[in-house]
Amino acid sequence: NAGVMQNPRHLVRRRGQEARLRCSPMKGHSHVYWYRQLPEEGLKFMVYLQKENIIDESGMPKERFSAEFPKEGPSILRIQQVVRGDSAAYFCASSAGTGAYGYTFGSGTRLTVV
Amino acid sequence: SQQGEEDPQALSIQEGENATMNCSYKTSINNLQWYRQNSGRGLVHLILIRSNEREKHSGRLRVTLDTSKKSSSLLITASRAADTASYFCATDARQAGTALIFGKGTTLSVSS
């Protein structure tokens, strides 16, 4: 059981480029969550998805950010026209359901915008 | 917005001592969870306590929950250098379709 797989581990983008972050949930998990973490801070919720559906995107900036979880393949967090302030660690987690389920986290993607 | 707030922000202790971290939250919850994060890594789930439970144990971990005060505590007994990490509480709000909301964490340093 490979757990939650995120790639790439590190991503460097120039200002104005696009960043694509991938997350494959743990086998059997159909709920995916994306969080952003700045240095010395906690995790800020961004978006919660199930297969082909966005359940809650209240934490996602209205512009430049989008997320999907297609029927086949990993969940993708897409950041268009990146700016320096997008530099952060982005973590994906998955769970088997809502309620009394713990989350399994991936190792994160560290995005650096230069 | 942050639902949970951990206290203290940072804690330094010697090996063998106990470490207590507290978490306060704002709204009604279904359950509260504690996670650990080693530097530069993803979070690891430690323990979940439901809103109708008052105390739960797992190895050297003891978690309490007081829903009347909207607070929880995580006690690590007989700490080891390997316990050095950041610890976060996370709450699952009663609203359906919501994700866990995390606090800012307590950074624990255990020196040998």
JSON list of C-alpha atoms in Angstrom, two decimals:
[
{"chain": "A", "resi": 1, "resn": "ASN", "atom": "CA", "xyz": [0.00, 0.00, 0.00]},
{"chain": "A", "resi": 2, "resn": "ALA", "atom": "CA", "xyz": [1.85, 3.05, -1.27]},
{"chain": "A", "resi": 3, "resn": "GLY", "atom": "CA", "xyz": [-0.14, 5.60, 0.70]},
{"chain": "A", "resi": 4, "resn": "VAL", "atom": "CA", "xyz": [-0.82, 9.03, -0.74]},
{"chain": "A", "resi": 5, "resn": "MET", "atom": "CA", "xyz": [1.56, 9.86, -3.56]},
{"chain": "A", "resi": 6, "resn": "GLN", "atom": "CA", "xyz": [2.31, 13.44, -4.46]},
{"chain": "A", "resi": 7, "resn": "ASN", "atom": "CA", "xyz": [4.51, 14.61, -7.27]},
{"chain": "A", "resi": 8, "resn": "PRO", "atom": "CA", "xyz": [6.65, 16.37, -7.90]},
{"chain": "A", "resi": 9, "resn": "ARG", "atom": "CA", "xyz": [8.30, 16.73, -4.47]},
{"chain": "A", "resi": 10, "resn": "HIS", "atom": "CA", "xyz": [9.86, 20.02, -5.49]},
{"chain": "A", "resi": 11, "resn": "LEU", "atom": "CA", "xyz": [8.73, 22.37, -8.23]},
{"chain": "A", "resi": 12, "resn": "VAL", "atom": "CA", "xyz": [10.37, 25.60, -9.32]},
{"chain": "A", "resi": 13, "resn": "ARG", "atom": "CA", "xyz": [8.44, 27.96, -11.55]},
{"chain": "A", "resi": 14, "resn": "ARG", "atom": "CA", "xyz": [9.13, 31.45, -12.85]},
{"chain": "A", "resi": 15, "resn": "ARG", "atom": "CA", "xyz": [6.56, 34.14, -12.23]},
{"chain": "A", "resi": 16, "resn": "GLY", "atom": "CA", "xyz": [3.75, 33.87, -14.75]},
{"chain": "A", "resi": 17, "resn": "GLN", "atom": "CA", "xyz": [4.18, 30.15, -15.45]},
{"chain": "A", "resi": 18, "resn": "GLU", "atom": "CA", "xyz": [1.72, 27.42, -14.56]},
{"chain": "A", "resi": 19, "resn": "ALA", "atom": "CA", "xyz": [2.20, 24.90, -11.76]},
{"chain": "A", "resi": 20, "resn": "ARG", "atom": "CA", "xyz": [0.52, 21.48, -11.78]},
{"chain": "A", "resi": 21, "resn": "LEU", "atom": "CA", "xyz": [0.59, 19.43, -8.62]},
{"chain": "A", "resi": 22, "resn": "ARG", "atom": "CA", "xyz": [-0.55, 15.82, -8.65]},
{"chain": "A", "resi": 23, "resn": "CYS", "atom": "CA", "xyz": [-1.96, 13.63, -5.94]},
{"chain": "A", "resi": 24, "resn": "SER", "atom": "CA", "xyz": [-2.88, 9.95, -6.06]},
{"chain": "A", "resi": 25, "resn": "PRO", "atom": "CA", "xyz": [-4.97, 9.03, -3.03]},
{"chain": "A", "resi": 26, "resn": "MET", "atom": "CA", "xyz": [-4.51, 5.93, -0.96]},
{"chain": "A", "resi": 27, "resn": "LYS", "atom": "CA", "xyz": [-6.11, 2.84, -2.48]},
{"chain": "A", "resi": 28, "resn": "GLY", "atom": "CA", "xyz": [-9.77, 2.67, -1.52]},
{"chain": "A", "resi": 29, "resn": "HIS", "atom": "CA", "xyz": [-9.99, 6.37, -0.61]},
{"chain": "A", "resi": 30, "resn": "SER", "atom": "CA", "xyz": [-12.38, 8.48, -2.63]},
{"chain": "A", "resi": 31, "resn": "HIS", "atom": "CA", "xyz": [-12.09, 11.76, -0.69]},
{"chain": "A", "resi": 32, "resn": "VAL", "atom": "CA", "xyz": [-9.20, 14.10, -1.47]},
{"chain": "A", "resi": 33, "resn": "TYR", "atom": "CA", "xyz": [-8.20, 17.31, 0.28]},
{"chain": "A", "resi": 34, "resn": "TRP", "atom": "CA", "xyz": [-5.62, 19.96, -0.59]},
{"chain": "A", "resi": 35, "resn": "TYR", "atom": "CA", "xyz": [-3.91, 22.14, 2.00]},
{"chain": "A", "resi": 36, "resn": "ARG", "atom": "CA", "xyz": [-1.29, 24.86, 1.78]},
{"chain": "A", "resi": 37, "resn": "GLN", "atom": "CA", "xyz": [1.38, 25.40, 4.43]},
{"chain": "A", "resi": 38, "resn": "LEU", "atom": "CA", "xyz": [3.64, 28.39, 4.79]},
{"chain": "A", "resi": 39, "resn": "PRO", "atom": "CA", "xyz": [6.85, 28.16, 6.87]},
{"chain": "A", "resi": 40, "resn": "GLU", "atom": "CA", "xyz": [6.20, 27.99, 10.62]},
{"chain": "A", "resi": 41, "resn": "GLU", "atom": "CA", "xyz": [2.44, 27.95, 10.06]},
{"chain": "A", "resi": 42, "resn": "GLY", "atom": "CA", "xyz": [-0.35, 25.42, 10.16]},
{"chain": "A", "resi": 43, "resn": "LEU", "atom": "CA", "xyz": [-2.21, 23.97, 7.25]},
{"chain": "A", "resi": 44, "resn": "LYS", "atom": "CA", "xyz": [-4.73, 26.14, 5.45]},
{"chain": "A", "resi": 45, "resn": "PHE", "atom": "CA", "xyz": [-7.59, 24.24, 3.84]},
{"chain": "A", "resi": 46, "resn": "MET", "atom": "CA", "xyz": [-7.99, 24.85, 0.12]},
{"chain": "A", "resi": 47, "resn": "VAL", "atom": "CA", "xyz": [-10.36, 22.36, -1.49]},
{"chain": "A", "resi": 48, "resn": "TYR", "atom": "CA", "xyz": [-12.16, 19.06, -0.86]},
{"chain": "A", "resi": 49, "resn": "LEU", "atom": "CA", "xyz": [-13.02, 16.77, -3.76]},
{"chain": "A", "resi": 50, "resn": "GLN", "atom": "CA", "xyz": [-14.59, 13.42, -4.44]},
{"chain": "A", "resi": 51, "resn": "LYS", "atom": "CA", "xyz": [-14.39, 11.65, -7.78]},
{"chain": "A", "resi": 52, "resn": "GLU", "atom": "CA", "xyz": [-15.47, 14.15, -10.46]},
{"chain": "A", "resi": 53, "resn": "ASN", "atom": "CA", "xyz": [-16.97, 16.51, -7.88]},
{"chain": "A", "resi": 54, "resn": "ILE", "atom": "CA", "xyz": [-15.78, 19.53, -5.94]},
{"chain": "A", "resi": 55, "resn": "ILE", "atom": "CA", "xyz": [-17.41, 19.34, -2.52]},
{"chain": "A", "resi": 56, "resn": "ASP", "atom": "CA", "xyz": [-15.95, 22.44, -0.88]},
{"chain": "A", "resi": 57, "resn": "GLU", "atom": "CA", "xyz": [-13.63, 24.99, -2.47]},
{"chain": "A", "resi": 58, "resn": "SER", "atom": "CA", "xyz": [-14.15, 27.71, 0.10]},
{"chain": "A", "resi": 59, "resn": "GLY", "atom": "CA", "xyz": [-10.42, 27.89, 0.88]},
{"chain": "A", "resi": 60, "resn": "MET", "atom": "CA", "xyz": [-9.30, 28.26, -2.69]},
{"chain": "A", "resi": 61, "resn": "PRO", "atom": "CA", "xyz": [-8.43, 31.70, -4.09]},
{"chain": "A", "resi": 62, "resn": "LYS", "atom": "CA", "xyz": [-11.03, 32.71, -6.65]},
{"chain": "A", "resi": 63, "resn": "GLU", "atom": "CA", "xyz": [-8.54, 33.41, -9.39]},
{"chain": "A", "resi": 64, "resn": "ARG", "atom": "CA", "xyz": [-5.69, 31.38, -10.87]},
{"chain": "A", "resi": 65, "resn": "PHE", "atom": "CA", "xyz": [-6.32, 28.29, -8.73]},
{"chain": "A", "resi": 66, "resn": "SER", "atom": "CA", "xyz": [-8.32, 25.26, -9.80]},
{"chain": "A", "resi": 67, "resn": "ALA", "atom": "CA", "xyz": [-8.58, 21.62, -8.75]},
{"chain": "A", "resi": 68, "resn": "GLU", "atom": "CA", "xyz": [-9.99, 18.46, -10.22]},
{"chain": "A", "resi": 69, "resn": "PHE", "atom": "CA", "xyz": [-10.31, 14.81, -9.36]},
{"chain": "A", "resi": 70, "resn": "PRO", "atom": "CA", "xyz": [-11.23, 12.98, -12.56]},
{"chain": "A", "resi": 71, "resn": "LYS", "atom": "CA", "xyz": [-12.83, 9.55, -12.77]},
{"chain": "A", "resi": 72, "resn": "GLU", "atom": "CA", "xyz": [-9.49, 8.12, -13.84]},
{"chain": "A", "resi": 73, "resn": "GLY", "atom": "CA", "xyz": [-6.12, 9.40, -12.69]},
{"chain": "A", "resi": 74, "resn": "PRO", "atom": "CA", "xyz": [-4.81, 11.59, -9.91]},
{"chain": "A", "resi": 75, "resn": "SER", "atom": "CA", "xyz": [-6.22, 14.76, -8.45]},
{"chain": "A", "resi": 76, "resn": "ILE", "atom": "CA", "xyz": [-4.61, 17.87, -9.91]},
{"chain": "A", "resi": 77, "resn": "LEU", "atom": "CA", "xyz": [-4.14, 21.25, -8.25]},
{"chain": "A", "resi": 78, "resn": "ARG", "atom": "CA", "xyz": [-3.42, 23.83, -10.92]},
{"chain": "A", "resi": 79, "resn": "ILE", "atom": "CA", "xyz": [-2.03, 27.30, -10.32]},
{"chain": "A", "resi": 80, "resn": "GLN", "atom": "CA", "xyz": [-1.95, 29.58, -13.31]},
{"chain": "A", "resi": 81, "resn": "GLN", "atom": "CA", "xyz": [0.31, 32.63, -13.68]},
{"chain": "A", "resi": 82, "resn": "VAL", "atom": "CA", "xyz": [2.15, 31.92, -10.45]},
{"chain": "A", "resi": 83, "resn": "VAL", "atom": "CA", "xyz": [3.36, 34.75, -8.25]},
{"chain": "A", "resi": 84, "resn": "ARG", "atom": "CA", "xyz": [6.00, 34.78, -5.49]},
{"chain": "A", "resi": 85, "resn": "GLY", "atom": "CA", "xyz": [3.28, 34.59, -2.84]},
{"chain": "A", "resi": 86, "resn": "ASP", "atom": "CA", "xyz": [2.28, 31.15, -4.14]},
{"chain": "A", "resi": 87, "resn": "SER", "atom": "CA", "xyz": [5.56, 29.72, -2.85]},
{"chain": "A", "resi": 88, "resn": "ALA", "atom": "CA", "xyz": [4.58, 27.21, -0.17]},
{"chain": "A", "resi": 89, "resn": "ALA", "atom": "CA", "xyz": [4.28, 23.52, 0.61]},
{"chain": "A", "resi": 90, "resn": "TYR", "atom": "CA", "xyz": [1.10, 22.01, -0.80]},
{"chain": "A", "resi": 91, "resn": "PHE", "atom": "CA", "xyz": [-0.15, 18.87, 0.90]},
{"chain": "A", "resi": 92, "resn": "CYS", "atom": "CA", "xyz": [-2.73, 16.43, -0.32]},
{"chain": "A", "resi": 93, "resn": "ALA", "atom": "CA", "xyz": [-4.62, 14.08, 1.99]},
{"chain": "A", "resi": 94, "resn": "SER", "atom": "CA", "xyz": [-7.16, 11.35, 1.41]},
{"chain": "A", "resi": 95, "resn": "SER", "atom": "CA", "xyz": [-9.73, 9.56, 3.51]},
{"chain": "A", "resi": 96, "resn": "ALA", "atom": "CA", "xyz": [-12.13, 6.66, 3.12]},
{"chain": "A", "resi": 97, "resn": "GLY", "atom": "CA", "xyz": [-15.10, 8.82, 4.10]},
{"chain": "A", "resi": 98, "resn": "THR", "atom": "CA", "xyz": [-16.22, 11.77, 6.13]},
{"chain": "A", "resi": 99, "resn": "GLY", "atom": "CA", "xyz": [-16.87, 11.77, 9.83]},
{"chain": "A", "resi": 100, "resn": "ALA", "atom": "CA", "xyz": [-14.70, 9.67, 12.10]},
{"chain": "A", "resi": 101, "resn": "TYR", "atom": "CA", "xyz": [-11.94, 9.01, 9.58]},
{"chain": "A", "resi": 102, "resn": "GLY", "atom": "CA", "xyz": [-8.35, 10.06, 9.94]},
{"chain": "A", "resi": 103, "resn": "TYR", "atom": "CA", "xyz": [-6.60, 11.56, 6.96]},
{"chain": "A", "resi": 104, "resn": "THR", "atom": "CA", "xyz": [-3.58, 10.06, 5.25]},
{"chain": "A", "resi": 105, "resn": "PHE", "atom": "CA", "xyz": [-1.22, 12.74, 4.01]},
{"chain": "A", "resi": 106, "resn": "GLY", "atom": "CA", "xyz": [1.25, 12.76, 1.17]},
{"chain": "A", "resi": 107, "resn": "SER", "atom": "CA", "xyz": [4.76, 14.13, 1.57]},
{"chain": "A", "resi": 108, "resn": "GLY", "atom": "CA", "xyz": [3.84, 17.39, -0.10]},
{"chain": "A", "resi": 109, "resn": "THR", "atom": "CA", "xyz": [5.01, 19.42, -3.07]},
{"chain": "A", "resi": 110, "resn": "ARG", "atom": "CA", "xyz": [7.25, 22.36, -2.29]},
{"chain": "A", "resi": 111, "resn": "LEU", "atom": "CA", "xyz": [6.57, 25.08, -4.83]},
{"chain": "A", "resi": 112, "resn": "THR", "atom": "CA", "xyz": [9.12, 27.83, -5.26]},
{"chain": "A", "resi": 113, "resn": "VAL", "atom": "CA", "xyz": [8.32, 30.74, -7.51]},
{"chain": "A", "resi": 114, "resn": "VAL", "atom": "CA", "xyz": [11.36, 32.68, -8.69]},
{"chain": "B", "resi": 1, "resn": "SER", "atom": "CA", "xyz": [-10.12, 30.88, 9.29]},
{"chain": "B", "resi": 2, "resn": "GLN", "atom": "CA", "xyz": [-8.42, 28.68, 11.89]},
{"chain": "B", "resi": 3, "resn": "GLN", "atom": "CA", "xyz": [-10.80, 26.57, 13.89]},
{"chain": "B", "resi": 4, "resn": "GLY", "atom": "CA", "xyz": [-8.27, 25.22, 16.39]},
{"chain": "B", "resi": 5, "resn": "GLU", "atom": "CA", "xyz": [-5.59, 27.10, 18.25]},
{"chain": "B", "resi": 6, "resn": "GLU", "atom": "CA", "xyz": [-2.81, 25.18, 19.97]},
{"chain": "B", "resi": 7, "resn": "ASP", "atom": "CA", "xyz": [-1.05, 26.33, 23.08]},
{"chain": "B", "resi": 8, "resn": "PRO", "atom": "CA", "xyz": [1.83, 26.71, 23.70]},
{"chain": "B", "resi": 9, "resn": "GLN", "atom": "CA", "xyz": [3.33, 27.64, 20.33]},
{"chain": "B", "resi": 10, "resn": "ALA", "atom": "CA", "xyz": [6.61, 26.01, 21.31]},
{"chain": "B", "resi": 11, "resn": "LEU", "atom": "CA", "xyz": [7.64, 23.64, 24.07]},
{"chain": "B", "resi": 12, "resn": "SER", "atom": "CA", "xyz": [11.13, 22.45, 25.06]},
{"chain": "B", "resi": 13, "resn": "ILE", "atom": "CA", "xyz": [11.60, 19.58, 27.48]},
{"chain": "B", "resi": 14, "resn": "GLN", "atom": "CA", "xyz": [14.13, 16.92, 28.49]},
{"chain": "B", "resi": 15, "resn": "GLU", "atom": "CA", "xyz": [13.85, 13.28, 27.58]},
{"chain": "B", "resi": 16, "resn": "GLY", "atom": "CA", "xyz": [11.72, 11.40, 30.05]},
{"chain": "B", "resi": 17, "resn": "GLU", "atom": "CA", "xyz": [9.52, 14.39, 30.92]},
{"chain": "B", "resi": 18, "resn": "ASN", "atom": "CA", "xyz": [5.88, 14.64, 29.96]},
{"chain": "B", "resi": 19, "resn": "ALA", "atom": "CA", "xyz": [4.69, 17.08, 27.30]},
{"chain": "B", "resi": 20, "resn": "THR", "atom": "CA", "xyz": [1.23, 18.62, 27.36]},
{"chain": "B", "resi": 21, "resn": "MET", "atom": "CA", "xyz": [-0.25, 20.53, 24.45]},
{"chain": "B", "resi": 22, "resn": "ASN", "atom": "CA", "xyz": [-3.63, 22.20, 24.42]},
{"chain": "B", "resi": 23, "resn": "CYS", "atom": "CA", "xyz": [-6.07, 22.97, 21.67]},
{"chain": "B", "resi": 24, "resn": "SER", "atom": "CA", "xyz": [-9.09, 25.28, 21.73]},
{"chain": "B", "resi": 25, "resn": "TYR", "atom": "CA", "xyz": [-11.71, 25.46, 19.00]},
{"chain": "B", "resi": 26, "resn": "LYS", "atom": "CA", "xyz": [-14.71, 27.60, 18.18]},
{"chain": "B", "resi": 27, "resn": "THR", "atom": "CA", "xyz": [-17.66, 25.66, 16.79]},
{"chain": "B", "resi": 28, "resn": "SER", "atom": "CA", "xyz": [-19.44, 22.39, 17.59]},
{"chain": "B", "resi": 29, "resn": "ILE", "atom": "CA", "xyz": [-17.57, 19.35, 16.34]},
{"chain": "B", "resi": 30, "resn": "ASN", "atom": "CA", "xyz": [-18.11, 15.70, 15.46]},
{"chain": "B", "resi": 31, "resn": "ASN", "atom": "CA", "xyz": [-14.60, 14.72, 16.44]},
{"chain": "B", "resi": 32, "resn": "LEU", "atom": "CA", "xyz": [-11.17, 16.14, 17.12]},
{"chain": "B", "resi": 33, "resn": "GLN", "atom": "CA", "xyz": [-7.95, 14.66, 15.80]},
{"chain": "B", "resi": 34, "resn": "TRP", "atom": "CA", "xyz": [-4.27, 15.12, 16.58]},
{"chain": "B", "resi": 35, "resn": "TYR", "atom": "CA", "xyz": [-1.53, 14.92, 13.99]},
{"chain": "B", "resi": 36, "resn": "ARG", "atom": "CA", "xyz": [2.23, 15.03, 14.08]},
{"chain": "B", "resi": 37, "resn": "GLN", "atom": "CA", "xyz": [4.55, 16.56, 11.48]},
{"chain": "B", "resi": 38, "resn": "ASN", "atom": "CA", "xyz": [8.26, 15.99, 11.34]},
{"chain": "B", "resi": 39, "resn": "SER", "atom": "CA", "xyz": [10.22, 18.79, 9.70]},
{"chain": "B", "resi": 40, "resn": "GLY", "atom": "CA", "xyz": [9.68, 18.87, 5.96]},
{"chain": "B", "resi": 41, "resn": "ARG", "atom": "CA", "xyz": [7.32, 15.88, 5.93]},
{"chain": "B", "resi": 42, "resn": "GLY", "atom": "CA", "xyz": [3.61, 15.23, 5.65]},
{"chain": "B", "resi": 43, "resn": "LEU", "atom": "CA", "xyz": [1.33, 14.96, 8.65]},
{"chain": "B", "resi": 44, "resn": "VAL", "atom": "CA", "xyz": [0.76, 11.65, 10.41]},
{"chain": "B", "resi": 45, "resn": "HIS", "atom": "CA", "xyz": [-2.53, 10.85, 12.11]},
{"chain": "B", "resi": 46, "resn": "LEU", "atom": "CA", "xyz": [-2.06, 10.09, 15.82]},
{"chain": "B", "resi": 47, "resn": "ILE", "atom": "CA", "xyz": [-5.45, 9.79, 17.45]},
{"chain": "B", "resi": 48, "resn": "LEU", "atom": "CA", "xyz": [-9.13, 10.66, 16.99]},
{"chain": "B", "resi": 49, "resn": "ILE", "atom": "CA", "xyz": [-11.53, 11.42, 19.81]},
{"chain": "B", "resi": 50, "resn": "ARG", "atom": "CA", "xyz": [-15.26, 11.67, 19.19]},
{"chain": "B", "resi": 51, "resn": "SER", "atom": "CA", "xyz": [-17.40, 14.44, 20.65]},
{"chain": "B", "resi": 52, "resn": "ASN", "atom": "CA", "xyz": [-19.08, 12.00, 23.05]},
{"chain": "B", "resi": 53, "resn": "GLU", "atom": "CA", "xyz": [-15.76, 10.75, 24.44]},
{"chain": "B", "resi": 54, "resn": "ARG", "atom": "CA", "xyz": [-13.83, 12.44, 27.24]},
{"chain": "B", "resi": 55, "resn": "GLU", "atom": "CA", "xyz": [-10.52, 10.62, 27.18]},
{"chain": "B", "resi": 56, "resn": "LYS", "atom": "CA", "xyz": [-8.61, 8.30, 24.89]},
{"chain": "B", "resi": 57, "resn": "HIS", "atom": "CA", "xyz": [-5.26, 6.54, 25.12]},
{"chain": "B", "resi": 58, "resn": "SER", "atom": "CA", "xyz": [-2.86, 5.21, 22.53]},
{"chain": "B", "resi": 59, "resn": "GLY", "atom": "CA", "xyz": [0.51, 4.01, 23.76]},
{"chain": "B", "resi": 60, "resn": "ARG", "atom": "CA", "xyz": [2.26, 6.98, 25.39]},
{"chain": "B", "resi": 61, "resn": "LEU", "atom": "CA", "xyz": [-0.43, 9.37, 24.13]},
{"chain": "B", "resi": 62, "resn": "ARG", "atom": "CA", "xyz": [-3.40, 10.51, 26.17]},
{"chain": "B", "resi": 63, "resn": "VAL", "atom": "CA", "xyz": [-6.00, 12.84, 24.71]},
{"chain": "B", "resi": 64, "resn": "THR", "atom": "CA", "xyz": [-8.79, 14.55, 26.61]},
{"chain": "B", "resi": 65, "resn": "LEU", "atom": "CA", "xyz": [-11.76, 16.45, 25.24]},
{"chain": "B", "resi": 66, "resn": "ASP", "atom": "CA", "xyz": [-13.96, 18.95, 27.06]},
{"chain": "B", "resi": 67, "resn": "THR", "atom": "CA", "xyz": [-16.76, 19.98, 24.72]},
{"chain": "B", "resi": 68, "resn": "SER", "atom": "CA", "xyz": [-18.21, 22.43, 27.27]},
{"chain": "B", "resi": 69, "resn": "LYS", "atom": "CA", "xyz": [-14.95, 24.39, 27.17]},
{"chain": "B", "resi": 70, "resn": "LYS", "atom": "CA", "xyz": [-14.29, 23.57, 23.51]},
{"chain": "B", "resi": 71, "resn": "SER", "atom": "CA", "xyz": [-10.81, 22.36, 24.34]},
{"chain": "B", "resi": 72, "resn": "SER", "atom": "CA", "xyz": [-8.62, 19.30, 24.08]},
{"chain": "B", "resi": 73, "resn": "SER", "atom": "CA", "xyz": [-5.23, 18.33, 25.40]},
{"chain": "B", "resi": 74, "resn": "LEU", "atom": "CA", "xyz": [-2.57, 15.93, 24.14]},
{"chain": "B", "resi": 75, "resn": "LEU", "atom": "CA", "xyz": [-0.24, 14.44, 26.71]},
{"chain": "B", "resi": 76, "resn": "ILE", "atom": "CA", "xyz": [2.90, 12.58, 25.65]},
{"chain": "B", "resi": 77, "resn": "THR", "atom": "CA", "xyz": [4.36, 10.67, 28.57]},
{"chain": "B", "resi": 78, "resn": "ALA", "atom": "CA", "xyz": [8.03, 9.75, 29.02]},
{"chain": "B", "resi": 79, "resn": "SER", "atom": "CA", "xyz": [9.05, 11.77, 25.98]},
{"chain": "B", "resi": 80, "resn": "ARG", "atom": "CA", "xyz": [11.90, 10.75, 23.70]},
{"chain": "B", "resi": 81, "resn": "ALA", "atom": "CA", "xyz": [14.12, 12.74, 21.36]},
{"chain": "B", "resi": 82, "resn": "ALA", "atom": "CA", "xyz": [12.23, 11.09, 18.48]},
{"chain": "B", "resi": 83, "resn": "ASP", "atom": "CA", "xyz": [9.04, 12.85, 19.66]},
{"chain": "B", "resi": 84, "resn": "THR", "atom": "CA", "xyz": [10.53, 16.15, 18.45]},
{"chain": "B", "resi": 85, "resn": "ALA", "atom": "CA", "xyz": [8.03, 17.41, 15.87]},
{"chain": "B", "resi": 86, "resn": "SER", "atom": "CA", "xyz": [5.13, 19.79, 15.40]},
{"chain": "B", "resi": 87, "resn": "TYR", "atom": "CA", "xyz": [1.75, 18.67, 16.70]},
{"chain": "B", "resi": 88, "resn": "PHE", "atom": "CA", "xyz": [-1.55, 19.88, 15.27]},
{"chain": "B", "resi": 89, "resn": "CYS", "atom": "CA", "xyz": [-5.12, 19.48, 16.36]},
{"chain": "B", "resi": 90, "resn": "ALA", "atom": "CA", "xyz": [-7.81, 19.30, 13.70]},
{"chain": "B", "resi": 91, "resn": "THR", "atom": "CA", "xyz": [-11.55, 19.51, 14.03]},
{"chain": "B", "resi": 92, "resn": "ASP", "atom": "CA", "xyz": [-14.32, 18.00, 12.00]},
{"chain": "B", "resi": 93, "resn": "ALA", "atom": "CA", "xyz": [-17.22, 20.46, 12.15]},
{"chain": "B", "resi": 94, "resn": "ARG", "atom": "CA", "xyz": [-20.79, 19.24, 12.43]},
{"chain": "B", "resi": 95, "resn": "GLN", "atom": "CA", "xyz": [-21.63, 20.63, 9.01]},
{"chain": "B", "resi": 96, "resn": "ALA", "atom": "CA", "xyz": [-21.83, 17.93, 6.37]},
{"chain": "B", "resi": 97, "resn": "GLY", "atom": "CA", "xyz": [-19.28, 18.01, 3.57]},
{"chain": "B", "resi": 98, "resn": "THR", "atom": "CA", "xyz": [-16.61, 19.91, 5.45]},
{"chain": "B", "resi": 99, "resn": "ALA", "atom": "CA", "xyz": [-12.96, 19.05, 5.64]},
{"chain": "B", "resi": 100, "resn": "LEU", "atom": "CA", "xyz": [-10.74, 19.02, 8.72]},
{"chain": "B", "resi": 101, "resn": "ILE", "atom": "CA", "xyz": [-9.60, 22.44, 9.86]},
{"chain": "B", "resi": 102, "resn": "PHE", "atom": "CA", "xyz": [-6.14, 22.55, 11.44]},
{"chain": "B", "resi": 103, "resn": "GLY", "atom": "CA", "xyz": [-4.66, 24.77, 14.11]},
{"chain": "B", "resi": 104, "resn": "LYS", "atom": "CA", "xyz": [-1.26, 26.42, 13.86]},
{"chain": "B", "resi": 105, "resn": "GLY", "atom": "CA", "xyz": [0.48, 23.73, 15.87]},
{"chain": "B", "resi": 106, "resn": "THR", "atom": "CA", "xyz": [2.80, 23.31, 18.82]},
{"chain": "B", "resi": 107, "resn": "THR", "atom": "CA", "xyz": [6.48, 22.75, 18.09]},
{"chain": "B", "resi": 108, "resn": "LEU", "atom": "CA", "xyz": [7.90, 20.25, 20.57]},
{"chain": "B", "resi": 109, "resn": "SER", "atom": "CA", "xyz": [11.64, 19.89, 21.12]},
{"chain": "B", "resi": 110, "resn": "VAL", "atom": "CA", "xyz": [12.86, 17.01, 23.25]},
{"chain": "B", "resi": 111, "resn": "SER", "atom": "CA", "xyz": [16.52, 17.10, 24.17]},
{"chain": "B", "resi": 112, "resn": "SER", "atom": "CA", "xyz": [18.54, 14.16, 25.37]}
]
